[in-house]
PDB file of N, CA and C in Angstrom:
ATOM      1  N   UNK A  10     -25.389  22.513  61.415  1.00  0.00           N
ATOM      2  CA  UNK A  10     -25.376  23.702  60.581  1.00  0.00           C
ATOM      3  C   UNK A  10     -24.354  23.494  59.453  1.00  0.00           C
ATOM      4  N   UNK A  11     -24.550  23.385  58.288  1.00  0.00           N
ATOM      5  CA  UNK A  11     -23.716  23.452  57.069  1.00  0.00           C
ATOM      6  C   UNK A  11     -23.211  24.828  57.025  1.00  0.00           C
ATOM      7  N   UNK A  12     -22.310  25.213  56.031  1.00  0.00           N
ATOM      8  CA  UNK A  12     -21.166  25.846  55.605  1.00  0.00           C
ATOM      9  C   UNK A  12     -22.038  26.892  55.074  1.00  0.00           C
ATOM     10  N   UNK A  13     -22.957  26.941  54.439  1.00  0.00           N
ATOM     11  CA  UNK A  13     -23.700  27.909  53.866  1.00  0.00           C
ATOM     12  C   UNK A  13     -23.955  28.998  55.441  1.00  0.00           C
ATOM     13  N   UNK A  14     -24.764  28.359  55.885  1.00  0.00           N
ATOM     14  CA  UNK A  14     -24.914  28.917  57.312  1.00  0.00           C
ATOM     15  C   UNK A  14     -24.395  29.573  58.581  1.00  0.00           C
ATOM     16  N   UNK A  15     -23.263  29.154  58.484  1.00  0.00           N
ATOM     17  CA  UNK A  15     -21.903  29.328  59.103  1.00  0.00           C
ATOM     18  C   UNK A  15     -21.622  30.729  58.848  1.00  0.00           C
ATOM     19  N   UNK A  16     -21.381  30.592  57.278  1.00  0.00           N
ATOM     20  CA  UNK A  16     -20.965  31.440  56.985  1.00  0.00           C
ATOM     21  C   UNK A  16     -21.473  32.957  56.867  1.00  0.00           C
ATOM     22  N   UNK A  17     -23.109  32.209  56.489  1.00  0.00           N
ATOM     23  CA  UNK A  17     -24.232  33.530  56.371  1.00  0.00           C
ATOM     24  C   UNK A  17     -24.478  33.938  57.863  1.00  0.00           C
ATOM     25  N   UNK A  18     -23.962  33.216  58.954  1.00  0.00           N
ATOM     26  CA  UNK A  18     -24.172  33.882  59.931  1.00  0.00           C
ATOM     27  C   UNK A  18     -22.814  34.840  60.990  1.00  0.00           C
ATOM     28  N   UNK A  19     -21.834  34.227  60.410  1.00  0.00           N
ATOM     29  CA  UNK A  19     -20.636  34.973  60.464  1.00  0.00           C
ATOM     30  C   UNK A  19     -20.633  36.676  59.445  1.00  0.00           C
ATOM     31  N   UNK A  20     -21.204  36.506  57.943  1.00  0.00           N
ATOM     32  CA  UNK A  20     -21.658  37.889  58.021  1.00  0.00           C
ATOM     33  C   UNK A  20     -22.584  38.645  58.345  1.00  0.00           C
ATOM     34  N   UNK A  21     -23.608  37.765  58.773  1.00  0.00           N
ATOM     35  CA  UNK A  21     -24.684  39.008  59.603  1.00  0.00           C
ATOM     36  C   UNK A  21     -24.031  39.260  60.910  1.00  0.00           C
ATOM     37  N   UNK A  22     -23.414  38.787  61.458  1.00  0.00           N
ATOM     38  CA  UNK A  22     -22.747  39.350  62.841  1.00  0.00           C
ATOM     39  C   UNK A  22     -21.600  40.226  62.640  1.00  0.00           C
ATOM     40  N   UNK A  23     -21.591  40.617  61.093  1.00  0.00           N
ATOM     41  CA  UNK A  23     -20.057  41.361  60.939  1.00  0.00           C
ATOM     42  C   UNK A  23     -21.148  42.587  60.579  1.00  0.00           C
ATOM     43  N   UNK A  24     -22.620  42.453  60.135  1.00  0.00           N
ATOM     44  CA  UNK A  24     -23.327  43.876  59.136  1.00  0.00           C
ATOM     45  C   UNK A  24     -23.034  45.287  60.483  1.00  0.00           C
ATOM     46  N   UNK A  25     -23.085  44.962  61.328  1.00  0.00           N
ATOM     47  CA  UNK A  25     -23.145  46.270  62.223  1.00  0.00           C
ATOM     48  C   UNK A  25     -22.179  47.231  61.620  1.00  0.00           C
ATOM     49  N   UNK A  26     -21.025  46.306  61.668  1.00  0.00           N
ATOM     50  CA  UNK A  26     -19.727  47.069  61.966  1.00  0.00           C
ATOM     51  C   UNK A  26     -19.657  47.666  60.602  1.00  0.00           C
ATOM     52  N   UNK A  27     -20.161  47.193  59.635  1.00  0.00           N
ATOM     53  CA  UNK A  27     -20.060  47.961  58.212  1.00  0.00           C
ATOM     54  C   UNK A  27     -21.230  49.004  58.104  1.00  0.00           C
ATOM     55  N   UNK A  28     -22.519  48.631  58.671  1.00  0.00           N
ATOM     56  CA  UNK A  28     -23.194  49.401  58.483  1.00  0.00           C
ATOM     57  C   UNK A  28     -22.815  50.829  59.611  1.00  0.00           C
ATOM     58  N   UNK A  29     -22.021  50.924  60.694  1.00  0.00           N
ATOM     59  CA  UNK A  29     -21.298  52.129  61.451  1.00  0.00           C
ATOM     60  C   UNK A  29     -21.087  53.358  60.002  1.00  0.00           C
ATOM     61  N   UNK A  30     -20.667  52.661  59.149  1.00  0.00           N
ATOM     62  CA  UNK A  30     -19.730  53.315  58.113  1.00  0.00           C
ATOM     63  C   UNK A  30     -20.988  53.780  56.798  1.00  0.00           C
ATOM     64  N   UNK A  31     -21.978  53.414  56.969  1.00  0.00           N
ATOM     65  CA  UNK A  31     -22.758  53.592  56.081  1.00  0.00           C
ATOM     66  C   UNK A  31     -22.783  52.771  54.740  1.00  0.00           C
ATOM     67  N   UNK A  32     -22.437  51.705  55.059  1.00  0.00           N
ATOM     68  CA  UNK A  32     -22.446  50.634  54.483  1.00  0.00           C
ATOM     69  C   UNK A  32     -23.185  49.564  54.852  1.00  0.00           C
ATOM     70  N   UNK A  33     -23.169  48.474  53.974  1.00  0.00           N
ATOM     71  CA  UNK A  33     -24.047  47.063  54.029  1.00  0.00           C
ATOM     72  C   UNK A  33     -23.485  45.811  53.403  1.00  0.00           C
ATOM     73  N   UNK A  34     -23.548  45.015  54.053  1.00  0.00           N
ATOM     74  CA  UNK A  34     -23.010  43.414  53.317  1.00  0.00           C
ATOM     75  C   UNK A  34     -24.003  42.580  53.300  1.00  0.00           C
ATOM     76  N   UNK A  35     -24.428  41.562  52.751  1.00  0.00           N
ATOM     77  CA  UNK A  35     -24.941  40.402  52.044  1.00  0.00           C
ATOM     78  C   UNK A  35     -24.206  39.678  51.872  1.00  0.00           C
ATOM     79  N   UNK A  36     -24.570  38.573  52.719  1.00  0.00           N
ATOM     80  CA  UNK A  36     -23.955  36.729  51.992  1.00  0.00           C
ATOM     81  C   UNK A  36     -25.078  36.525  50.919  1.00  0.00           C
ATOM     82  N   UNK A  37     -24.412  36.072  50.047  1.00  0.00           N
ATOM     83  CA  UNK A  37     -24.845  35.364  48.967  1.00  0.00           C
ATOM     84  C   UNK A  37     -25.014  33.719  48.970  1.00  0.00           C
ATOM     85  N   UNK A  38     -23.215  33.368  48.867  1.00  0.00           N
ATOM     86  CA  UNK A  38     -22.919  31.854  48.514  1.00  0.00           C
ATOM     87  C   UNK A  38     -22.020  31.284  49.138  1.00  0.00           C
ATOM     88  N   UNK A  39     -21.649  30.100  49.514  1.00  0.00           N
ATOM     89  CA  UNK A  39     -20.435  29.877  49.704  1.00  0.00           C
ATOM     90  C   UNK A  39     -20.625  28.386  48.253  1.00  0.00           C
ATOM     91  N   UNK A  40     -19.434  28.850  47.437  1.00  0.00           N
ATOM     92  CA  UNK A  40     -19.223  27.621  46.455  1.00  0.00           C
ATOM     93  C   UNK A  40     -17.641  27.636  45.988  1.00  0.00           C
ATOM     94  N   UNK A  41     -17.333  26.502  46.008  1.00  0.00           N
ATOM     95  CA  UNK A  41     -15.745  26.057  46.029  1.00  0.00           C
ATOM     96  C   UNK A  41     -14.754  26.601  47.396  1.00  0.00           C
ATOM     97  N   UNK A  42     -15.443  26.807  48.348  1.00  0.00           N
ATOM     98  CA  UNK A  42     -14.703  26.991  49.793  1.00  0.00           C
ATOM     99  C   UNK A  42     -14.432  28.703  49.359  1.00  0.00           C
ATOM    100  N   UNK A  43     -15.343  29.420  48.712  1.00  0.00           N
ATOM    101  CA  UNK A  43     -14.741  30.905  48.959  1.00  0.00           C
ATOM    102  C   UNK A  43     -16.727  31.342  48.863  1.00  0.00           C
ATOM    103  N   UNK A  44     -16.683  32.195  49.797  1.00  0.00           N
ATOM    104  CA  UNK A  44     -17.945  32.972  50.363  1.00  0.00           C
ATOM    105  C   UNK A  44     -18.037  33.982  49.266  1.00  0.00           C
ATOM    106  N   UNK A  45     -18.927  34.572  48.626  1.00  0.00           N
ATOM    107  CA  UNK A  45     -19.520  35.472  48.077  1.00  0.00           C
ATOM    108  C   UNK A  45     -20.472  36.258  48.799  1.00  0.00           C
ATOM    109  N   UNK A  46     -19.749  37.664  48.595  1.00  0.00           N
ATOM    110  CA  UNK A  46     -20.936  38.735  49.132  1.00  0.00           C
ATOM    111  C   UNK A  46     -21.022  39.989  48.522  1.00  0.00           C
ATOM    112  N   UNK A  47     -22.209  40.182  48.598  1.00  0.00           N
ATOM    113  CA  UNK A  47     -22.792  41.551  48.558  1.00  0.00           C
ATOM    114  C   UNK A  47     -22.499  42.961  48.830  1.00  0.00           C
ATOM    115  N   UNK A  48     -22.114  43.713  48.390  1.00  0.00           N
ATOM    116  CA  UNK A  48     -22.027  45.337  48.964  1.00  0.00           C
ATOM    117  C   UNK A  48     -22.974  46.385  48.862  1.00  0.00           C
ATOM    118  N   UNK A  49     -23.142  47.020  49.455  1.00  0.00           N
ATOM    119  CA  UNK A  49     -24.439  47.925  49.264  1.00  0.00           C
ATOM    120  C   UNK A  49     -23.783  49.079  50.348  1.00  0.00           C
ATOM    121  N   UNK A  50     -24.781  50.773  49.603  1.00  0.00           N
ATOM    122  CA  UNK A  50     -24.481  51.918  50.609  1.00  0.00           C
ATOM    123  C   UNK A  50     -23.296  52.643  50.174  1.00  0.00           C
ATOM    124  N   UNK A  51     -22.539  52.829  51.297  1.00  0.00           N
ATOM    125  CA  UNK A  51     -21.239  53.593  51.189  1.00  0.00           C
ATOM    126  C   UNK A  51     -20.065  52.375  50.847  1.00  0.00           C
ATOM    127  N   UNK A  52     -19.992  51.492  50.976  1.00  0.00           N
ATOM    128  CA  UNK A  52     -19.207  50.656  50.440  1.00  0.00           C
ATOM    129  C   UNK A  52     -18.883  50.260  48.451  1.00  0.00           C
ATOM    130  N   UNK A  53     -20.157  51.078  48.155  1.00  0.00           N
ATOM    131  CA  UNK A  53     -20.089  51.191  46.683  1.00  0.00           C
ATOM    132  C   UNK A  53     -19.535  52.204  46.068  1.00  0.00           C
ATOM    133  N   UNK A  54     -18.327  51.935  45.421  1.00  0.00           N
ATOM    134  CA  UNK A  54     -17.019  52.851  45.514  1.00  0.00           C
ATOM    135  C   UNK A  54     -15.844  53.318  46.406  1.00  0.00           C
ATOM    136  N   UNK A  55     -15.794  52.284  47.767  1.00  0.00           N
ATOM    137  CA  UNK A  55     -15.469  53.076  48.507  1.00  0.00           C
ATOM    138  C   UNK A  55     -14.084  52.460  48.029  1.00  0.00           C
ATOM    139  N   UNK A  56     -12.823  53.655  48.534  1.00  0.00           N
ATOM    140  CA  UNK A  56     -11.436  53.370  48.269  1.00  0.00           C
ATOM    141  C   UNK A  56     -10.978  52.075  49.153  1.00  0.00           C
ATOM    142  N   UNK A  57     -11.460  52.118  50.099  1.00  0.00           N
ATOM    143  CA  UNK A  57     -11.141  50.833  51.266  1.00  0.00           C
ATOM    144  C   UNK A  57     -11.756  49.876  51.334  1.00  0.00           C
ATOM    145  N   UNK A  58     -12.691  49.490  50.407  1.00  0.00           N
ATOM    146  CA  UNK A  58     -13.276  48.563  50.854  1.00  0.00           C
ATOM    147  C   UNK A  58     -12.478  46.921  50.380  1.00  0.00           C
ATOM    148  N   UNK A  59     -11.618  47.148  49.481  1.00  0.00           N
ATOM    149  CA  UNK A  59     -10.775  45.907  49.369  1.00  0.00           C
ATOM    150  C   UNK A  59      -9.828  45.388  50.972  1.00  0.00           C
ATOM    151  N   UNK A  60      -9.419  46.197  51.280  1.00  0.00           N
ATOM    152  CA  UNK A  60      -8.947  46.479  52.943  1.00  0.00           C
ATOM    153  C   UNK A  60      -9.534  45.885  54.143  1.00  0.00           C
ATOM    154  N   UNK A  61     -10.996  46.246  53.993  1.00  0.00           N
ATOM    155  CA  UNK A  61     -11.891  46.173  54.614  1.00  0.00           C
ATOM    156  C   UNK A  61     -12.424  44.495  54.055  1.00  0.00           C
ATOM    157  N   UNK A  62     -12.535  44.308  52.834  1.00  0.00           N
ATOM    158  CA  UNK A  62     -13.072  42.891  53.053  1.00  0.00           C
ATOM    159  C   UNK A  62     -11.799  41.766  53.011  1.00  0.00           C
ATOM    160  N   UNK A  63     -10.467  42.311  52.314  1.00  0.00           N
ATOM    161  CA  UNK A  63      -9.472  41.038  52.984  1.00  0.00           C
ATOM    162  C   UNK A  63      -8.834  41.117  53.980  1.00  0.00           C
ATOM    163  N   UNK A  64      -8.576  42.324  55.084  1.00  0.00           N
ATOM    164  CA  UNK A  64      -7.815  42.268  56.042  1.00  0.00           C
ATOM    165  C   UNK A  64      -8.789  42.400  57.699  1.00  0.00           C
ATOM    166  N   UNK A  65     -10.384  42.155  57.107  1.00  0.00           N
ATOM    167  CA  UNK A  65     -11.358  42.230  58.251  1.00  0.00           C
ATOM    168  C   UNK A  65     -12.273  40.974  58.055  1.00  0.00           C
ATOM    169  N   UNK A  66     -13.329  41.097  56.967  1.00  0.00           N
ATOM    170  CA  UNK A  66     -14.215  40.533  56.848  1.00  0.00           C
ATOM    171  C   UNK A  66     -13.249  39.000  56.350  1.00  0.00           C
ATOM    172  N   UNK A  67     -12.642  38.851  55.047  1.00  0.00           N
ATOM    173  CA  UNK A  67     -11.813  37.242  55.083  1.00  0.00           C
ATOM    174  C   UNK A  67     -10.909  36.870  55.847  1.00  0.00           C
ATOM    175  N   UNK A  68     -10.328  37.907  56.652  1.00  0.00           N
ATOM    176  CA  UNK A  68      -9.807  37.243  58.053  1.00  0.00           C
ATOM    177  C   UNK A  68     -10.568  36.532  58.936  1.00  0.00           C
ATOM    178  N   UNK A  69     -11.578  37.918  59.182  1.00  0.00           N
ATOM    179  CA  UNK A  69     -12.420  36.877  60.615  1.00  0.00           C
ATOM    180  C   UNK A  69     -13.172  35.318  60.332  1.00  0.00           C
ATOM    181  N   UNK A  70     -13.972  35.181  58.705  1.00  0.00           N
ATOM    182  CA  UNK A  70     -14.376  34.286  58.011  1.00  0.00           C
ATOM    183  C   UNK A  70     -13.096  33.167  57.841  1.00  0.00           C
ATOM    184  N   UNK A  71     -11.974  33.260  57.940  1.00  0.00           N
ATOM    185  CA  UNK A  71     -11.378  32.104  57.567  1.00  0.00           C
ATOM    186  C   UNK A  71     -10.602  31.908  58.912  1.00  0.00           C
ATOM    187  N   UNK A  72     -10.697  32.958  59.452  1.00  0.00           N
ATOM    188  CA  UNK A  72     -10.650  31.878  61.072  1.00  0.00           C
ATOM    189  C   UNK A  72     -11.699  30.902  61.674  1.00  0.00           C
ATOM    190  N   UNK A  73     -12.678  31.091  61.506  1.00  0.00           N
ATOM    191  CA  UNK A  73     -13.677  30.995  62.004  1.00  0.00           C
ATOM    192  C   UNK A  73     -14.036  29.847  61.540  1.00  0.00           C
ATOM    193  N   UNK A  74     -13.763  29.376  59.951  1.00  0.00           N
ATOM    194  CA  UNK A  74     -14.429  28.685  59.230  1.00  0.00           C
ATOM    195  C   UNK A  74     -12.940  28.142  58.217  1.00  0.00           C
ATOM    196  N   UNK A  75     -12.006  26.916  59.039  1.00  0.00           N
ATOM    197  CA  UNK A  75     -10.979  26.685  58.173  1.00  0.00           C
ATOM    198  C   UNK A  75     -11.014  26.404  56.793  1.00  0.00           C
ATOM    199  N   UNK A  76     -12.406  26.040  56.211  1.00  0.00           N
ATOM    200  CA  UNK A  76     -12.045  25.581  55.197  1.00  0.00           C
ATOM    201  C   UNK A  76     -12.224  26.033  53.681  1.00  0.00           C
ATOM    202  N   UNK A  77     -12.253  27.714  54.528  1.00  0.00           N
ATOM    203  CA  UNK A  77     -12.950  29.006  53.450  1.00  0.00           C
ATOM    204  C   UNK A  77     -11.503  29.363  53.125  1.00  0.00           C
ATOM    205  N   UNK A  78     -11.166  30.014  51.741  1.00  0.00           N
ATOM    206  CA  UNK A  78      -9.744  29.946  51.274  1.00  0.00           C
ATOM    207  C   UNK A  78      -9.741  31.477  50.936  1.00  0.00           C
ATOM    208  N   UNK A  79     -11.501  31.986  50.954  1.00  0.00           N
ATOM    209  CA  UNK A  79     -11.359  33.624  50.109  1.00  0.00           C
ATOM    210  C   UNK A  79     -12.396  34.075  49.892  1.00  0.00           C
ATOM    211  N   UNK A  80     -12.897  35.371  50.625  1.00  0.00           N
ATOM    212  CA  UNK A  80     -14.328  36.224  50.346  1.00  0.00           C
ATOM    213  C   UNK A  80     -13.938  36.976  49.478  1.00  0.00           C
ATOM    214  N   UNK A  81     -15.553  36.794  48.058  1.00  0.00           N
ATOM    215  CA  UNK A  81     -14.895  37.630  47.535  1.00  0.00           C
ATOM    216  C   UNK A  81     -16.583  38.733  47.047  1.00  0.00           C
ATOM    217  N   UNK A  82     -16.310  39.788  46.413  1.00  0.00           N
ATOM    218  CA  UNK A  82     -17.712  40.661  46.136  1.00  0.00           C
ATOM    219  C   UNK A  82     -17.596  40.497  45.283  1.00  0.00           C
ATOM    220  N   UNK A  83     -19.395  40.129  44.698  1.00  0.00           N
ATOM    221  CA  UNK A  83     -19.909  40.280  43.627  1.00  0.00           C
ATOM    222  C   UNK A  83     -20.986  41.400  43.313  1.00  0.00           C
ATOM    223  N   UNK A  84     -21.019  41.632  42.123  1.00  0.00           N
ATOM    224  CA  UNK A  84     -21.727  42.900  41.874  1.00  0.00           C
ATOM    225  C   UNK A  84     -23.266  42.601  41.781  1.00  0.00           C
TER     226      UNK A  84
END
């Protein structure tokens, strides 16, 4: 399994927990060791969601996957 994969499957196992909140994530990419994703739902605008994707979602992703340096959202 390559890095793309890894990774796209590390955020579909994270969509539950965002979608609880009325929210949604999408992997996109992984290019230059930082993951790109998607937001959708209640996560569009939300005050926390910077919170929510560096102190949850790029935590669990760069444990998981040493050689990811930074998730970041694209619009």
């Amino acid at each position: 399994m390559d890095l793309n994969e890894k990774a796209k499957e590390i955020i579909q196992n994270l969509r539950p927990y965002i979608n609880q909140d009325g929210g949604d994530i999408e992997f996109v990419e992984v290019k230059d060791n930082i993951v790109y994703v998607r937001l959708a739902g209640a996560c569009i605008g939300c005050g926390l969601i910077d919170s929510t994707i560096k102190d949850g979602v790029e935590q669990i992703v760069k444990e998981e996957l040493k050689e990811i340096e930074a998730v970041e959202v694209i619009m």
